[in-house]
Coordinates of C-alpha atoms and ligand atoms in Angstrom, one line a residue:
M1 CA 85.0 58.7 71.9
A2 CA 85.7 55.8 69.5
R3 CA 84.0 52.4 69.4
I4 CA 85.7 49.1 69.0
D5 CA 83.7 45.9 68.1
F6 CA 84.9 42.3 68.3
P7 CA 84.1 39.7 65.7
K8 CA 80.8 37.9 66.4
D9 CA 82.6 34.6 66.8
F10 CA 85.3 35.9 69.2
V11 CA 85.4 33.4 72.1
W12 CA 85.2 35.2 75.5
G13 CA 85.9 33.0 78.5
T14 CA 87.5 32.8 81.9
A15 CA 90.1 30.3 83.2
T16 CA 90.9 28.4 86.4
A17 CA 93.0 25.4 87.4
S18 CA 92.2 22.3 89.4
Y19 CA 94.5 22.7 92.4
Q20 CA 93.8 26.4 92.7
I21 CA 90.0 26.0 93.0
E22 CA 88.8 22.5 93.7
G23 CA 89.8 21.7 97.3
A24 CA 88.4 18.3 98.3
Y25 CA 91.9 17.1 98.3
Q26 CA 91.2 13.7 99.8
V27 CA 87.6 13.2 98.5
D28 CA 86.4 10.4 96.2
G29 CA 89.8 8.7 96.0
R30 CA 92.0 11.6 94.8
G31 CA 95.7 10.8 95.2
L32 CA 98.3 13.3 96.3
S33 CA 100.1 15.6 93.9
I34 CA 103.4 17.5 94.2
W35 CA 101.4 20.6 95.2
D36 CA 100.0 18.8 98.2
T37 CA 103.5 17.8 99.2
F38 CA 104.9 21.2 98.6
S39 CA 102.2 23.3 100.2
H40 CA 102.2 21.0 103.3
T41 CA 105.9 21.6 103.7
P42 CA 106.3 24.5 106.2
G43 CA 107.8 27.6 104.8
K44 CA 107.1 26.9 101.1
V45 CA 103.9 28.9 100.7
F46 CA 103.0 32.3 102.2
N47 CA 101.2 31.8 105.5
N48 CA 101.6 28.0 105.0
D49 CA 98.4 28.1 103.0
N50 CA 97.5 25.0 100.9
G51 CA 94.9 23.9 98.4
D52 CA 93.1 21.4 100.8
L53 CA 89.9 23.5 100.6
A54 CA 90.7 26.3 98.1
C55 CA 87.3 27.6 96.7
D56 CA 85.7 24.2 97.3
S57 CA 84.7 24.2 93.6
Y58 CA 84.5 20.4 93.9
H59 CA 81.3 21.0 95.7
C60 CA 80.4 24.5 94.5
Y61 CA 80.8 23.9 90.8
E62 CA 77.1 24.5 90.0
E63 CA 77.4 28.0 91.5
D64 CA 80.6 28.6 89.4
I65 CA 78.7 27.5 86.3
A66 CA 75.8 29.8 87.1
L67 CA 78.3 32.7 87.5
L68 CA 79.8 31.9 84.1
K69 CA 76.3 31.8 82.5
K70 CA 75.4 35.1 84.0
L71 CA 78.7 36.5 82.8
G72 CA 77.7 35.5 79.2
V73 CA 81.0 33.7 78.3
K74 CA 81.1 31.2 75.4
A75 CA 83.8 29.1 77.0
Y76 CA 85.3 28.1 80.3
R77 CA 88.9 26.9 80.7
F78 CA 89.6 24.6 83.6
S79 CA 92.0 21.8 84.3
I80 CA 91.6 18.1 85.2
A81 CA 93.6 16.9 88.2
W82 CA 95.6 13.9 87.1
P83 CA 95.6 12.5 90.6
R84 CA 91.8 12.4 90.6
I85 CA 91.9 10.1 87.5
F86 CA 95.0 8.1 88.4
P87 CA 95.6 8.5 92.2
Q88 CA 99.0 6.9 91.8
G89 CA 99.8 8.4 88.4
T90 CA 99.4 5.0 86.6
G91 CA 97.4 1.8 87.2
E92 CA 93.7 1.8 88.0
V93 CA 91.4 4.5 86.8
N94 CA 89.4 6.2 89.6
E95 CA 85.9 6.5 88.1
K96 CA 84.8 8.8 90.8
G97 CA 87.3 11.4 89.8
L98 CA 86.1 11.2 86.2
D99 CA 82.5 11.5 87.4
Y100 CA 83.3 14.9 88.9
Y101 CA 84.5 16.2 85.6
R102 CA 81.5 14.6 83.8
R103 CA 79.2 16.6 86.1
V104 CA 81.2 19.8 85.4
V105 CA 81.3 19.2 81.6
D106 CA 77.6 18.3 81.4
G107 CA 76.7 21.3 83.5
L108 CA 78.7 23.6 81.3
I109 CA 77.2 22.2 78.1
A110 CA 73.7 22.5 79.6
A111 CA 74.5 26.2 80.3
G112 CA 75.6 26.7 76.7
I113 CA 79.3 27.1 77.6
E114 CA 82.1 25.2 75.8
P115 CA 84.4 23.4 78.1
C116 CA 88.1 24.0 77.3
V117 CA 90.3 21.5 79.2
T118 CA 93.9 21.7 80.3
L119 CA 95.3 18.3 80.9
Y120 CA 98.3 19.4 83.0
H121 CA 98.1 22.5 85.1
W122 CA 100.9 21.4 87.5
D123 CA 99.3 18.8 89.8
L124 CA 101.7 15.9 89.0
P125 CA 100.8 12.8 91.0
Q126 CA 103.3 12.6 93.9
A127 CA 103.8 8.8 93.2
L128 CA 105.3 9.8 89.8
Q129 CA 107.5 12.5 91.4
D130 CA 108.8 9.8 93.7
K131 CA 110.2 8.0 90.6
G132 CA 111.8 11.2 89.2
G133 CA 108.8 13.1 87.9
W134 CA 109.3 14.8 84.6
D135 CA 113.0 14.0 84.7
N136 CA 112.1 10.4 84.1
R137 CA 110.8 9.6 80.6
D138 CA 108.4 7.0 82.0
T139 CA 106.3 10.0 83.1
I140 CA 105.8 10.8 79.4
D141 CA 104.2 7.4 79.0
A142 CA 102.1 7.8 82.1
F143 CA 100.9 11.2 80.8
V144 CA 99.9 9.8 77.5
K145 CA 97.9 7.0 79.2
Y146 CA 96.2 9.6 81.4
A147 CA 95.4 11.7 78.3
E148 CA 94.0 8.6 76.5
V149 CA 91.6 7.8 79.3
V150 CA 90.4 11.4 79.4
F151 CA 90.1 11.8 75.7
K152 CA 88.0 8.7 75.5
A153 CA 85.8 9.5 78.5
F154 CA 84.8 12.8 77.0
D155 CA 84.9 11.9 73.3
G156 CA 83.1 14.6 71.4
K157 CA 82.0 16.7 74.4
I158 CA 85.1 18.8 74.8
K159 CA 86.0 20.7 71.7
Q160 CA 89.2 22.4 72.9
W161 CA 92.1 20.7 74.6
I162 CA 95.3 22.1 76.0
T163 CA 98.0 19.6 76.8
F164 CA 100.3 21.7 79.1
N165 CA 99.9 25.0 80.9
E166 CA 103.1 27.1 80.9
T167 CA 105.9 24.6 80.4
W168 CA 108.3 27.3 81.5
C169 CA 106.8 27.3 85.0
V170 CA 106.8 23.5 85.1
S171 CA 110.4 23.4 84.2
F172 CA 112.5 26.5 85.1
L173 CA 110.3 28.0 87.8
S174 CA 109.8 24.7 89.5
N175 CA 113.2 23.0 88.9
Y176 CA 115.8 25.7 88.5
I177 CA 114.4 28.7 90.4
G178 CA 112.8 26.3 92.8
A179 CA 109.8 28.5 93.7
H180 CA 107.2 26.1 92.7
A181 CA 106.7 22.3 93.3
P182 CA 108.7 20.2 93.4
G183 CA 111.1 23.0 94.4
N184 CA 114.4 21.9 92.8
T185 CA 117.3 24.2 91.9
D186 CA 119.2 22.4 89.1
L187 CA 119.5 23.9 85.6
Q188 CA 120.1 20.6 83.9
L189 CA 117.1 19.1 85.6
A190 CA 115.0 22.0 84.4
V191 CA 116.1 21.7 80.8
N192 CA 115.3 17.9 81.0
V193 CA 111.9 18.6 82.4
A194 CA 111.1 21.2 79.7
H195 CA 112.1 18.8 77.0
H196 CA 110.2 15.9 78.4
C197 CA 107.0 17.9 78.9
M198 CA 107.2 19.0 75.3
V199 CA 107.7 15.4 74.1
A200 CA 104.7 14.4 76.2
H201 CA 102.7 17.2 74.6
G202 CA 103.6 15.9 71.1
E203 CA 102.8 12.3 72.0
A204 CA 99.4 13.3 73.3
V205 CA 98.7 15.3 70.1
K206 CA 99.7 12.3 68.0
L207 CA 97.3 10.1 70.0
F208 CA 94.5 12.6 69.8
R209 CA 94.8 12.4 66.0
E210 CA 95.1 8.6 66.0
L211 CA 92.0 8.2 68.1
G212 CA 90.1 10.6 65.8
I213 CA 88.8 12.6 68.7
P214 CA 86.6 15.5 67.4
G215 CA 87.8 18.9 68.5
E216 CA 91.0 21.0 68.6
I217 CA 94.2 20.5 70.5
G218 CA 97.1 22.8 71.4
T219 CA 99.4 23.9 74.2
T220 CA 99.8 27.0 76.3
H221 CA 103.0 28.9 76.7
N222 CA 103.5 31.9 79.0
L223 CA 105.0 34.6 76.8
Y224 CA 106.6 37.7 78.1
W225 CA 107.7 40.8 76.3
F226 CA 111.2 41.7 77.2
E227 CA 112.8 44.6 75.3
P228 CA 116.3 45.9 75.3
Y229 CA 116.9 49.0 77.3
S230 CA 119.0 50.5 74.5
T231 CA 120.2 49.7 71.0
K232 CA 123.7 48.8 72.3
P233 CA 124.5 45.3 70.9
E234 CA 125.2 43.9 74.4
D235 CA 121.8 45.2 75.7
V236 CA 120.1 43.8 72.7
E237 CA 121.7 40.4 73.1
A238 CA 121.0 40.3 76.9
A239 CA 117.4 41.2 76.5
R240 CA 117.1 38.6 73.7
R241 CA 118.4 35.8 75.9
N242 CA 116.0 36.8 78.7
R243 CA 113.0 36.9 76.3
A244 CA 114.0 33.6 74.6
Y245 CA 114.0 31.9 78.1
N246 CA 110.2 32.3 78.2
N247 CA 109.4 32.6 74.5
E248 CA 111.6 31.1 71.9
W249 CA 112.8 28.1 74.0
F250 CA 109.2 26.9 73.9
M251 CA 107.7 28.4 70.7
E252 CA 110.5 27.3 68.4
P253 CA 110.4 23.6 69.2
T254 CA 106.6 23.7 69.1
F255 CA 106.4 25.3 65.7
K256 CA 109.7 24.6 64.0
G257 CA 111.1 21.4 65.7
T258 CA 114.3 23.1 66.7
Y259 CA 115.7 24.8 69.8
P260 CA 117.1 28.3 69.4
Q261 CA 120.8 27.6 68.8
F262 CA 122.1 30.7 70.6
M263 CA 120.3 29.5 73.7
V264 CA 121.5 26.0 73.4
D265 CA 125.0 27.5 73.3
W266 CA 124.4 29.7 76.3
F267 CA 123.0 26.9 78.4
K268 CA 126.0 24.8 77.5
T269 CA 128.3 27.5 79.1
K270 CA 126.2 27.0 82.2
G271 CA 126.7 23.2 82.1
A272 CA 123.3 22.1 80.7
T273 CA 122.5 20.3 77.5
V274 CA 119.2 19.2 76.0
P275 CA 118.6 15.4 76.3
I276 CA 117.2 14.9 72.7
L277 CA 116.5 11.3 71.6
P278 CA 116.0 10.4 67.9
G279 CA 112.5 11.4 66.8
D280 CA 111.9 13.8 69.7
M281 CA 111.9 17.0 67.7
E282 CA 109.4 15.6 65.2
T283 CA 107.1 14.5 68.0
I284 CA 107.3 17.9 69.7
S285 CA 106.5 19.8 66.5
Q286 CA 103.3 17.9 65.7
K287 CA 100.9 20.3 64.0
I288 CA 98.6 21.9 66.6
D289 CA 95.2 23.5 66.0
F290 CA 95.9 26.6 68.0
I291 CA 98.4 28.0 70.4
G292 CA 97.4 29.2 73.8
V293 CA 99.2 32.2 75.2
N294 CA 99.2 33.4 78.8
F295 CA 100.3 37.0 79.0
Y296 CA 100.7 39.1 82.1
S297 CA 103.6 41.4 81.7
G298 CA 106.9 42.5 80.2
G299 CA 109.8 44.8 80.8
F300 CA 113.2 46.2 79.8
G301 CA 116.5 44.6 80.2
R302 CA 120.2 45.5 79.7
Y303 CA 123.5 43.8 79.9
K304 CA 125.1 43.3 83.3
K305 CA 127.9 40.8 83.8
D306 CA 126.9 37.9 86.0
E307 CA 123.4 39.1 86.6
G308 CA 121.1 36.1 86.8
L309 CA 121.3 33.3 84.3
F310 CA 121.6 35.6 81.3
D311 CA 123.9 38.5 82.2
C312 CA 120.7 40.7 82.0
E313 CA 119.4 43.1 84.6
E314 CA 115.8 44.4 84.5
V315 CA 115.6 48.2 84.5
Q316 CA 112.5 49.8 86.0
V317 CA 111.2 52.4 83.5
G318 CA 108.2 53.5 85.4
F319 CA 105.4 51.1 84.5
D320 CA 102.3 51.0 86.8
K321 CA 102.5 47.8 88.9
T322 CA 100.0 45.3 90.0
Y323 CA 99.9 43.9 93.5
M324 CA 102.2 41.1 92.3
D325 CA 104.7 43.9 91.4
W326 CA 104.3 43.0 87.8
N327 CA 104.5 45.8 85.2
V328 CA 101.3 46.7 83.5
Y329 CA 102.4 46.6 79.9
A330 CA 99.3 46.2 77.7
D331 CA 101.2 47.3 74.6
G332 CA 103.5 44.3 75.3
L333 CA 100.6 42.0 74.5
Y334 CA 100.2 43.6 71.1
K335 CA 104.0 43.3 70.5
V336 CA 104.4 39.8 71.6
L337 CA 101.5 38.4 69.6
S338 CA 102.5 40.4 66.5
W339 CA 106.0 38.9 66.9
A340 CA 104.6 35.4 67.4
H341 CA 102.4 35.7 64.3
E342 CA 105.3 36.9 62.2
E343 CA 107.7 34.4 63.5
Y344 CA 105.6 31.3 63.7
G345 CA 102.8 31.8 61.1
D346 CA 99.0 31.6 61.0
T347 CA 98.1 29.1 63.7
P348 CA 95.1 30.5 65.5
I349 CA 95.9 32.1 68.9
Y350 CA 93.9 32.1 72.1
I351 CA 94.9 34.2 75.0
T352 CA 94.3 31.5 77.6
E353 CA 95.1 33.7 80.5
N354 CA 95.4 37.4 81.2
G355 CA 94.5 39.3 84.3
A356 CA 95.7 41.1 87.3
C357 CA 96.1 40.9 91.1
Y358 CA 95.1 43.9 93.2
E359 CA 94.3 44.4 96.8
D360 CA 90.5 44.0 97.0
V361 CA 88.2 45.2 99.7
L362 CA 84.8 43.7 100.1
A363 CA 82.4 46.7 100.5
E364 CA 79.4 46.6 102.8
D365 CA 77.1 46.0 99.8
N366 CA 79.2 42.8 99.1
R367 CA 80.7 44.4 96.1
V368 CA 84.3 44.9 95.2
H369 CA 85.1 48.1 93.4
D370 CA 88.2 46.9 91.6
V371 CA 88.8 49.9 89.5
L372 CA 92.4 49.0 88.7
R373 CA 91.6 45.5 87.6
T374 CA 88.8 46.8 85.4
E375 CA 91.2 49.2 83.9
Y376 CA 93.8 46.5 83.3
F377 CA 91.2 44.4 81.4
R378 CA 90.1 47.5 79.4
K379 CA 93.6 48.2 78.3
H380 CA 94.3 44.6 77.3
F381 CA 91.0 44.3 75.4
I382 CA 92.0 47.3 73.3
Q383 CA 95.3 45.6 72.4
C384 CA 93.4 42.4 71.5
H385 CA 91.2 44.5 69.1
R386 CA 94.3 46.1 67.6
L387 CA 95.7 42.6 67.0
I388 CA 92.6 41.4 65.3
E389 CA 92.4 44.5 63.1
S390 CA 96.0 43.9 62.2
G391 CA 95.3 40.4 60.9
V392 CA 96.8 38.4 63.8
P393 CA 94.6 35.3 64.1
L394 CA 93.5 36.0 67.7
K395 CA 90.3 33.9 68.2
G396 CA 89.6 34.2 71.9
Y397 CA 90.4 35.6 75.3
F398 CA 90.1 33.9 78.7
A399 CA 90.3 36.1 81.7
W400 CA 92.4 34.9 84.6
S401 CA 90.5 34.2 86.8
L402 CA 86.9 33.4 87.3
L403 CA 87.5 33.3 91.1
D404 CA 90.0 34.4 93.6
N405 CA 91.9 31.2 94.3
F406 CA 95.0 29.6 95.7
E407 CA 97.8 31.6 94.0
W408 CA 100.6 29.1 94.4
V409 CA 103.4 30.3 96.6
E410 CA 101.4 33.4 97.4
G411 CA 98.7 31.3 99.0
Y412 CA 95.4 33.2 99.3
R413 CA 96.7 36.7 99.8
K414 CA 96.9 37.4 96.1
R415 CA 93.6 37.8 94.4
F416 CA 93.1 37.5 90.7
G417 CA 89.4 36.8 90.5
I418 CA 86.7 38.8 88.8
V419 CA 84.6 37.1 91.5
Y420 CA 85.6 37.6 95.2
T421 CA 85.9 34.4 97.2
N422 CA 85.2 34.3 100.9
Y423 CA 87.5 31.6 102.0
E424 CA 85.6 30.9 105.3
T425 CA 82.1 30.5 103.8
F426 CA 83.0 29.9 100.2
E427 CA 80.6 32.6 99.2
R428 CA 81.3 34.2 95.8
H429 CA 80.7 37.9 95.1
P430 CA 81.1 39.3 91.6
K431 CA 83.4 42.3 91.5
D432 CA 83.0 45.4 89.3
S433 CA 85.4 43.9 86.8
Y434 CA 82.9 41.0 86.4
Y435 CA 80.2 43.4 85.4
F436 CA 82.5 45.3 83.1
I437 CA 83.4 42.1 81.2
Q438 CA 79.7 41.1 81.2
K439 CA 78.9 44.3 79.4
V440 CA 81.7 44.0 76.9
I441 CA 80.5 40.6 76.0
A442 CA 76.8 41.6 75.8
D443 CA 77.6 44.7 73.7
G444 CA 80.2 42.9 71.5
G445 CA 82.7 45.7 72.1
L446 CA 83.3 48.9 74.1
D447 CA 83.7 52.6 73.8
V448 CA 87.2 53.7 74.2
Ligands
GCO1 C1 100.3 30.9 86.1 C2 99.2 30.0 86.1 C3 98.0 30.5 86.9 C4 98.3 31.6 87.8 C5 98.2 33.0 87.2 C6 98.6 34.2 88.1 O1 100.5 31.7 85.1 O2 101.1 31.0 87.0 O3 98.7 29.6 84.9 O4 97.7 29.3 87.5 O5 97.5 31.6 88.9 O6 99.1 33.0 86.1 O7 99.9 34.1 88.5

């Protein structure tokens, strides 16, 4: 048996998002978001579930903080719901919405836990969507105003800020594939949305620096490790396109201020072009203090004419699968972060999400013996350690998620928590994976 130890200053944390956990969707003046509209539209979400109540963290946040404290984490990543701060997206600030986050932030700090805040985890105010949403550049200005209010309200208390969560999901998944709110299926629209979100990110970073807010700011991209099935040039090219869809399309503008030309050319053949205005690329590539990476999976692809957007078909090579049907590819985490480090340099990296969905059973002792999820974490922790040992500047790891919660189109049937949520009583029950992580943190490492 070997022993692996993490650096003393490694940041262990867990992550959640406002719409997925808060509930209280009409409490204290919160406006509606595109996810309220989408989930209230019959047929969009499994079982027609919605986030009206979710985990009721709006009222149970003290219990959540106690769970975090007992877990021993240094940091907690959560998001602020824009429609709680600006119910109509712009205009009057809703102080009661800010007060909720003041309670959460103060509670975390009192418990010795660093708050890490995501500004945009998908709950765009519906009033802004009604005016075109992220397709309309006015939404960029509205976002920057919202960011300003929040930066100032928490000046100094929040040391880590993430502008956007998974711009790929905000753009392509939500506006081309149509699986997430607002549910459009237009490639040009998706390309516009991706671009405008990245400009909004850059503008928020600029403002953060101008205001002299203490702390660090970055963004989170969801990276995926897609490998070619064979060394045949057409397979290599097809897999490269599929990978760039998630990775390079977002990482290259963020770090280099350019879009990957081969993808620009490819999108052009599909009738979509990037709506770049003068100055945009400089804005997007503002220096950031860290990059957040959400990593869940990867796979193998090969060329197949007219398959999907990229003439690429995925080949199943026998990975174990989670209950989301995602490949368990821990080695992919090592590969993708090694690649990102080599390609984009020494910016500190945080894994801002990683975790797994499995079918959980609450045992009679109120425990969940989630052996597979625990194993998933163990495998990924080992890869994190390999990365650190290899000189990749990986500074922290946030497990997705603290709690079972509203898993977007899957509603409540897909559980990712290290704590089990009873959706009738809102009781929380730590699972075995929670105790596993607690021990890794307490011991500073693990036997492998
Ligand atoms: C995402 C989000 C999370 C999800 C998680 C599991 O990646 O979709 O950031 O909100 O719940 O990734 O799918």
